Structure formats: C-alpha cells, structure tokens
mmCIF file of C-alpha atoms and ligand atoms in Angstrom:
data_model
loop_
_atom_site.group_PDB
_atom_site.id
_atom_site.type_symbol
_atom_site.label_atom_id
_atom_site.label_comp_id
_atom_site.label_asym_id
_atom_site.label_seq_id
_atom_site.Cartn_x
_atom_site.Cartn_y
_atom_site.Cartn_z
ATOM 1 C CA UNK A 193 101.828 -20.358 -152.347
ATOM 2 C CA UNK A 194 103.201 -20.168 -148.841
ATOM 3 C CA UNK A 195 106.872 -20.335 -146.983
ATOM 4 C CA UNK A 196 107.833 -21.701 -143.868
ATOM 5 C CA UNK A 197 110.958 -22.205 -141.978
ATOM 6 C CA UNK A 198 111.576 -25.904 -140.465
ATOM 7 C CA UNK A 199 114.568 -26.623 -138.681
ATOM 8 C CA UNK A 200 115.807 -29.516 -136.936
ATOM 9 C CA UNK A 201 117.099 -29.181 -133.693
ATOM 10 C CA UNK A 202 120.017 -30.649 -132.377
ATOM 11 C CA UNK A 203 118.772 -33.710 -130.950
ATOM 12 C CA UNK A 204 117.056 -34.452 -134.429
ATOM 13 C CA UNK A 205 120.114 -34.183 -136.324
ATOM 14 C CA UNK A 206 122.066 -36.198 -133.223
ATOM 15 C CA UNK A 207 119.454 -39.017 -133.905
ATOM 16 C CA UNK A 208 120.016 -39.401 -137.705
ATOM 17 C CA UNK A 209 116.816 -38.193 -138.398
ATOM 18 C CA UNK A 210 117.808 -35.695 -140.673
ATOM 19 C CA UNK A 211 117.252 -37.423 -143.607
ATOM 20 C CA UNK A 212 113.606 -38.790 -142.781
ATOM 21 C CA UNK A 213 112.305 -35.004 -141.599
ATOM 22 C CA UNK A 214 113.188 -33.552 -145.271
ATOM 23 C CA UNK A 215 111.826 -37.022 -146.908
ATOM 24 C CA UNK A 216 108.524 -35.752 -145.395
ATOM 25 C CA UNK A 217 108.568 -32.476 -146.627
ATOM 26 C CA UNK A 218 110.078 -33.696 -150.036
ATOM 27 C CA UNK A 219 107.445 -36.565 -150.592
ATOM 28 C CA UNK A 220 104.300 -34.248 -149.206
ATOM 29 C CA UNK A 221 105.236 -32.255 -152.175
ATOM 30 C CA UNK A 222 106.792 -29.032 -150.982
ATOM 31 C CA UNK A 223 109.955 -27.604 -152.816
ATOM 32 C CA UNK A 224 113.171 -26.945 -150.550
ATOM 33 C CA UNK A 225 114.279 -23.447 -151.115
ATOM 34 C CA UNK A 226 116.782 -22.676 -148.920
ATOM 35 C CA UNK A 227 118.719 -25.536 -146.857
ATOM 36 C CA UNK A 228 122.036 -25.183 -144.000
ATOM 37 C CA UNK A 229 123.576 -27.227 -140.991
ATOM 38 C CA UNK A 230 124.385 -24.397 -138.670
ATOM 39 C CA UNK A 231 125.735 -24.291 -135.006
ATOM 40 C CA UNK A 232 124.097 -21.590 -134.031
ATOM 41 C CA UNK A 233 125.043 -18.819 -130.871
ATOM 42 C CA UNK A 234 122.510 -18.494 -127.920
ATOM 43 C CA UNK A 235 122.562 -14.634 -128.924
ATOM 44 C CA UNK A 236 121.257 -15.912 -132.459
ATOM 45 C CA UNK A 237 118.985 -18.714 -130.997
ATOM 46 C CA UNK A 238 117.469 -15.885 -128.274
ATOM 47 C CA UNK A 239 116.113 -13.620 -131.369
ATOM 48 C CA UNK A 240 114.637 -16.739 -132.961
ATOM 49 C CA UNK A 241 112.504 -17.299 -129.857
ATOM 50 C CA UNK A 242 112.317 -14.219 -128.636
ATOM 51 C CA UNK A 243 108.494 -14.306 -128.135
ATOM 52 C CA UNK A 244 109.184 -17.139 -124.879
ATOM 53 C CA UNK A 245 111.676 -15.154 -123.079
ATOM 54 C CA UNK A 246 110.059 -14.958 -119.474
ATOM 55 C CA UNK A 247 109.706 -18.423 -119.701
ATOM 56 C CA UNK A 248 110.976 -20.986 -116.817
ATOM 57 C CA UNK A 249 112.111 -22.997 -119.607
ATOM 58 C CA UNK A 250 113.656 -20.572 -121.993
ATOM 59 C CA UNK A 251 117.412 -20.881 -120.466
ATOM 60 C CA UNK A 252 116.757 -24.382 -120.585
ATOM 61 C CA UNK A 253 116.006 -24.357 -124.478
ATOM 62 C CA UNK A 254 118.402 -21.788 -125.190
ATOM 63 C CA UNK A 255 121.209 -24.730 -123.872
ATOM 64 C CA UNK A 256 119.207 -27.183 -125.796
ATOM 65 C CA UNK A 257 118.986 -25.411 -129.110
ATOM 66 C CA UNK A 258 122.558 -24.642 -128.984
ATOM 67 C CA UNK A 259 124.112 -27.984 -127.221
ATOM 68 C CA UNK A 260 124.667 -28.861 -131.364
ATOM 69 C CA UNK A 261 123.771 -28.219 -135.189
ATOM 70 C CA UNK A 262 120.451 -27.331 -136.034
ATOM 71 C CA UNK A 263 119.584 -27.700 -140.138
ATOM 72 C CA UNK A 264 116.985 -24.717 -141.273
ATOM 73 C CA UNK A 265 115.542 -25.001 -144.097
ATOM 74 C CA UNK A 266 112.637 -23.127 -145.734
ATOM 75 C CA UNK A 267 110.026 -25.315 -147.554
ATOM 76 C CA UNK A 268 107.457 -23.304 -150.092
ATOM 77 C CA UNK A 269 103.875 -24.839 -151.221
ATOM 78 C CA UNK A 270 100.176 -24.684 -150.688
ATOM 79 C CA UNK A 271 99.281 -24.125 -146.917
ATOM 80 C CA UNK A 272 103.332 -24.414 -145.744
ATOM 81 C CA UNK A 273 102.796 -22.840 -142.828
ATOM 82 C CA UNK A 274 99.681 -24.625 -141.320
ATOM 83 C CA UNK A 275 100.369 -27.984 -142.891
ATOM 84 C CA UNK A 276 104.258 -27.782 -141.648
ATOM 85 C CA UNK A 277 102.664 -27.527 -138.501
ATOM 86 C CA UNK A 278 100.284 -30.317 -138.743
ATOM 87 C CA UNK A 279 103.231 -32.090 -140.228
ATOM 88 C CA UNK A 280 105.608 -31.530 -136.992
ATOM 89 C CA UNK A 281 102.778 -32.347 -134.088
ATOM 90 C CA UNK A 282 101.718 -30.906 -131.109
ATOM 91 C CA UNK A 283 104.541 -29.238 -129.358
ATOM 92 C CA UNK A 284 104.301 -31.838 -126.317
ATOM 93 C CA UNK A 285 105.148 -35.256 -128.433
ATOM 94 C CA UNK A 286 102.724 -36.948 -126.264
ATOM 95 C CA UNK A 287 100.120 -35.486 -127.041
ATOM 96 C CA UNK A 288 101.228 -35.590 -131.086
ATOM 97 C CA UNK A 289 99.662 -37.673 -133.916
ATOM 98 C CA UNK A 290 101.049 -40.520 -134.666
ATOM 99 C CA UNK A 291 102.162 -40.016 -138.241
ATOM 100 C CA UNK A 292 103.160 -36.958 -137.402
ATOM 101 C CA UNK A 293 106.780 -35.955 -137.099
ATOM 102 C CA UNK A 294 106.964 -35.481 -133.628
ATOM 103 C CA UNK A 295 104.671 -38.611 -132.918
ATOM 104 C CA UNK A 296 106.646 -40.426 -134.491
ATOM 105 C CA UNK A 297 110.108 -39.770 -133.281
ATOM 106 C CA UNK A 298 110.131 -38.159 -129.845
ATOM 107 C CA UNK A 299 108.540 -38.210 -126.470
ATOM 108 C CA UNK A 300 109.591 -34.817 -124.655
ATOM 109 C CA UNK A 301 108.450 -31.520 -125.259
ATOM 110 C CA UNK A 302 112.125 -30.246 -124.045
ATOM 111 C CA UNK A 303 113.715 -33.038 -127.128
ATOM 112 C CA UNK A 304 111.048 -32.663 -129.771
ATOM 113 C CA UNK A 305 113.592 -32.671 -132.643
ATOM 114 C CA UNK A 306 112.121 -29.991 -134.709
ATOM 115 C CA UNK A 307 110.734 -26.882 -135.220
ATOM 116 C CA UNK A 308 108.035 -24.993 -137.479
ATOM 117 C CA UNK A 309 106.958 -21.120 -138.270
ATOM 118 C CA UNK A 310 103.638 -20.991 -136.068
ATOM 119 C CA UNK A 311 102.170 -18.051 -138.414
ATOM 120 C CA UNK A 312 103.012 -16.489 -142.020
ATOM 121 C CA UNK A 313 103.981 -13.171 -140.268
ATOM 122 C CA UNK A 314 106.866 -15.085 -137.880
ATOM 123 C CA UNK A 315 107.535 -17.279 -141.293
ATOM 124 C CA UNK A 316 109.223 -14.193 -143.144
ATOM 125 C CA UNK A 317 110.693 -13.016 -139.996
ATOM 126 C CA UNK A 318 112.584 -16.572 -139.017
ATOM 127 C CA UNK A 319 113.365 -16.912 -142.871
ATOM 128 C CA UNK A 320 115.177 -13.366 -142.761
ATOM 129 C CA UNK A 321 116.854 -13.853 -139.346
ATOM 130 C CA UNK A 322 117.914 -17.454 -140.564
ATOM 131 C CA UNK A 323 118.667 -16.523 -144.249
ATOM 132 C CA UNK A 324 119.578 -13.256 -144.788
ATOM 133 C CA UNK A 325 121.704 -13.944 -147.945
ATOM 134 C CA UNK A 326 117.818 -15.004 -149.182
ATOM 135 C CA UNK A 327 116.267 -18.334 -150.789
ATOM 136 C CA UNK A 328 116.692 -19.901 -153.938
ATOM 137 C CA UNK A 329 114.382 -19.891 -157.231
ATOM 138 C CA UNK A 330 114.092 -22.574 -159.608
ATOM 139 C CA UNK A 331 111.233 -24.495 -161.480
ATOM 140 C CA UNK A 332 110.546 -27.930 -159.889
ATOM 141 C CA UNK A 333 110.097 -30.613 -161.960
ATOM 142 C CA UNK A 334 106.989 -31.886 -160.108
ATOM 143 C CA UNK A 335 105.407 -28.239 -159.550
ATOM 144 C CA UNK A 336 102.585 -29.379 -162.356
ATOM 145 C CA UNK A 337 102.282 -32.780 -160.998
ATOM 146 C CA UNK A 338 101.878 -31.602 -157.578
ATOM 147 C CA UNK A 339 99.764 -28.964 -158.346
ATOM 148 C CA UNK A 340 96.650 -28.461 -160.575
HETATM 149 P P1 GTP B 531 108.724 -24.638 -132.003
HETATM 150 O O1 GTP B 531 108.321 -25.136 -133.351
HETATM 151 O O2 GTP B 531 110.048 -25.173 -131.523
HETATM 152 O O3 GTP B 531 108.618 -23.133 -131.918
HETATM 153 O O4 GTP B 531 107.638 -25.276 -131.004
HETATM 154 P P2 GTP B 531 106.120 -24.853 -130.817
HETATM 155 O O5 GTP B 531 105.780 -23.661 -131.656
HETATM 156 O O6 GTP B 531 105.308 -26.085 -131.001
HETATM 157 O O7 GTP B 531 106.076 -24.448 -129.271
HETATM 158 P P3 GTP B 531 106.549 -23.051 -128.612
HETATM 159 O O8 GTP B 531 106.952 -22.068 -129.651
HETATM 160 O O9 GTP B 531 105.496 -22.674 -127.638
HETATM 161 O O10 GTP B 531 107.835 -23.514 -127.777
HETATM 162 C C1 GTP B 531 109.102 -23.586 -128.392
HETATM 163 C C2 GTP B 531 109.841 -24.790 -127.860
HETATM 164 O O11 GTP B 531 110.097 -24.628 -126.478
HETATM 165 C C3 GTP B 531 109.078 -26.107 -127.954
HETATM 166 O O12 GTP B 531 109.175 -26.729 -129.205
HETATM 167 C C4 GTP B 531 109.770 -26.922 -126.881
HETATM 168 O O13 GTP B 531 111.008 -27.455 -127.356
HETATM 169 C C5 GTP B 531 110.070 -25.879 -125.844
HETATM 170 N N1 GTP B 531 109.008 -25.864 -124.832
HETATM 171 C C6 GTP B 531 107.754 -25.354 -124.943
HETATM 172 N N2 GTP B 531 107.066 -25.540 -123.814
HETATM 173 C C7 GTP B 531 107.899 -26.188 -122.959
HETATM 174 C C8 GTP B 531 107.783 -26.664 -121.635
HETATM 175 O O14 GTP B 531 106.742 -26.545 -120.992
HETATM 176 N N3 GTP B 531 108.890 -27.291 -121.115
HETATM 177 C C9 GTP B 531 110.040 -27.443 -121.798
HETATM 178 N N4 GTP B 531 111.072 -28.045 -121.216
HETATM 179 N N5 GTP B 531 110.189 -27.008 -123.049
HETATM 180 C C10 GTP B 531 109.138 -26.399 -123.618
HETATM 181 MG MG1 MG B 532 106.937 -21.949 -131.688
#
C-alpha cells in the first residue's frame, strides 16, 4: 500500500468542487488519512514546487496557489501515487481524459484545480512538508471489501 498527497488548489475549492474531488478518491476506494483547508504562504507554496523554480510560469503559480485556500489531503491504497495521477489528468486539462478530474472540471493548465504527488519519493516529501504533525491510523471499514 501506497500514499499520496492531493490537494486542491484554490480555484477548486473557489468552484465548490471540494466535495466532488474527495467523492472520487472516497468512492475509488482509497482511505483519507490526513485532511486540512490551509491558506498557505508563497514561502511555503515555493518549497512545495521547488523542482519548477526557473520556470516563466512559476511567479505566476506561486500568485495562483496562494490567491486562496488550498485543502491537502493524503489518500493511502493500492497504486496511490500512479492512479491519483491518472485520477487528476494530464496537467494541461485539454489534453485530460474525460472522466478524469481535470477533464472534467477545468480547461487551463494555469486553473487546473488540483494537484497530485508525481512519484513515491516526492509523495513522503510533500506529505512531511504539508503534515508535519503526521497522518492518522485507523481500520477502515471497507479495507476487506476493497481489498482481497
Ligand atoms: P501538479 O500536480 O500541480 O504538480 O501538476 P503536474 O505535476 O501535472 O505538473 P507540473 O508539476 O509540471 O506543474 C505544476 C503546475 O504548474 C501545474 O499543475 C500547472 O498548474 C502549472 N503549470 C505547469 N505548466 C504550466 C504552463 O506551461 N503554464 C502555466 N501557466 N502553468 C503551468
Ligand atoms: Mg507536479
């Protein structure tokens, strides 16, 4: 079993979709393990994506990830970090599945209303900038229905 850390970004949580992205996660079968709405400071939001500083568009999503609250939340379950990706979408939303989060909801790469852990390594790095108090354990009720 796998962890990932999803957040939605402020224009997801600005849209109302809050509720829909964790139905996904919820209804795929993945158990929620850690879960906060957060304004977060550019000096925070720089760490998280450190790797695209150089970019031309990294002030811009700097100003973007920190125009409002973001929710992060860590989902755990088979494959989180590869399947949370597949669940999000291509990082341009045009060029997402539909089904997909991002094909679903959004149209532009600088609005695409969510993010996802691109690798298990970055995973335990986002969950410990993110969480650093930790995640929560508990039995699920559906672990054994979920999983064989
Ligand atoms: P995250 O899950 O947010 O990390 O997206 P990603 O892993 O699919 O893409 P990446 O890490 O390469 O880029 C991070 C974020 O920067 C993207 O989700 C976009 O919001 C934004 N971004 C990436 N490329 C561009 C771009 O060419 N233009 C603009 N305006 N934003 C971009
Ligand atoms: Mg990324």
């Amino acid at each position: 079993t796998e962890r990932t850390y999803i957040m939605i970004k402020p224009d997801g949580v600005q849209r109302s979709l809050v509720g829909k992205i964790i139905a996904r996660f919820e209804e795929r079968g993945y158990k929620l393990i850690a879960l906060k709405l957060v304004q977060a400071t550019e000096e925070h939001l720089e760490k998280h994506y450190a790797d695209l500083k150089g970019k031309a568009f990294f002030p811009g999503l700097i100003k973007y990830m920190a125009s409002g609250p973001v929710v992060g939340m860590v989902w755990e379950g088979l494959d989180a970090v590869k399947t949370g990706r597949v669940m999000l979408g291509a990082t341009n939303p045009l060029a997402s599945s539909v089904g997909s989060i991002r094909g679903d909801f959004c149209l532009a790469v600088g609005r695409n209303i969510c993010h996802g852990s691109d690798s298990v390594e970055n995973a335990e790095k986002e969950i410990k900038l993110w969480f650093p108090e930790g995640t929560v354990q508990y039995t699920s009720a559906l672990e054994s229905w979920v999983f064989e």
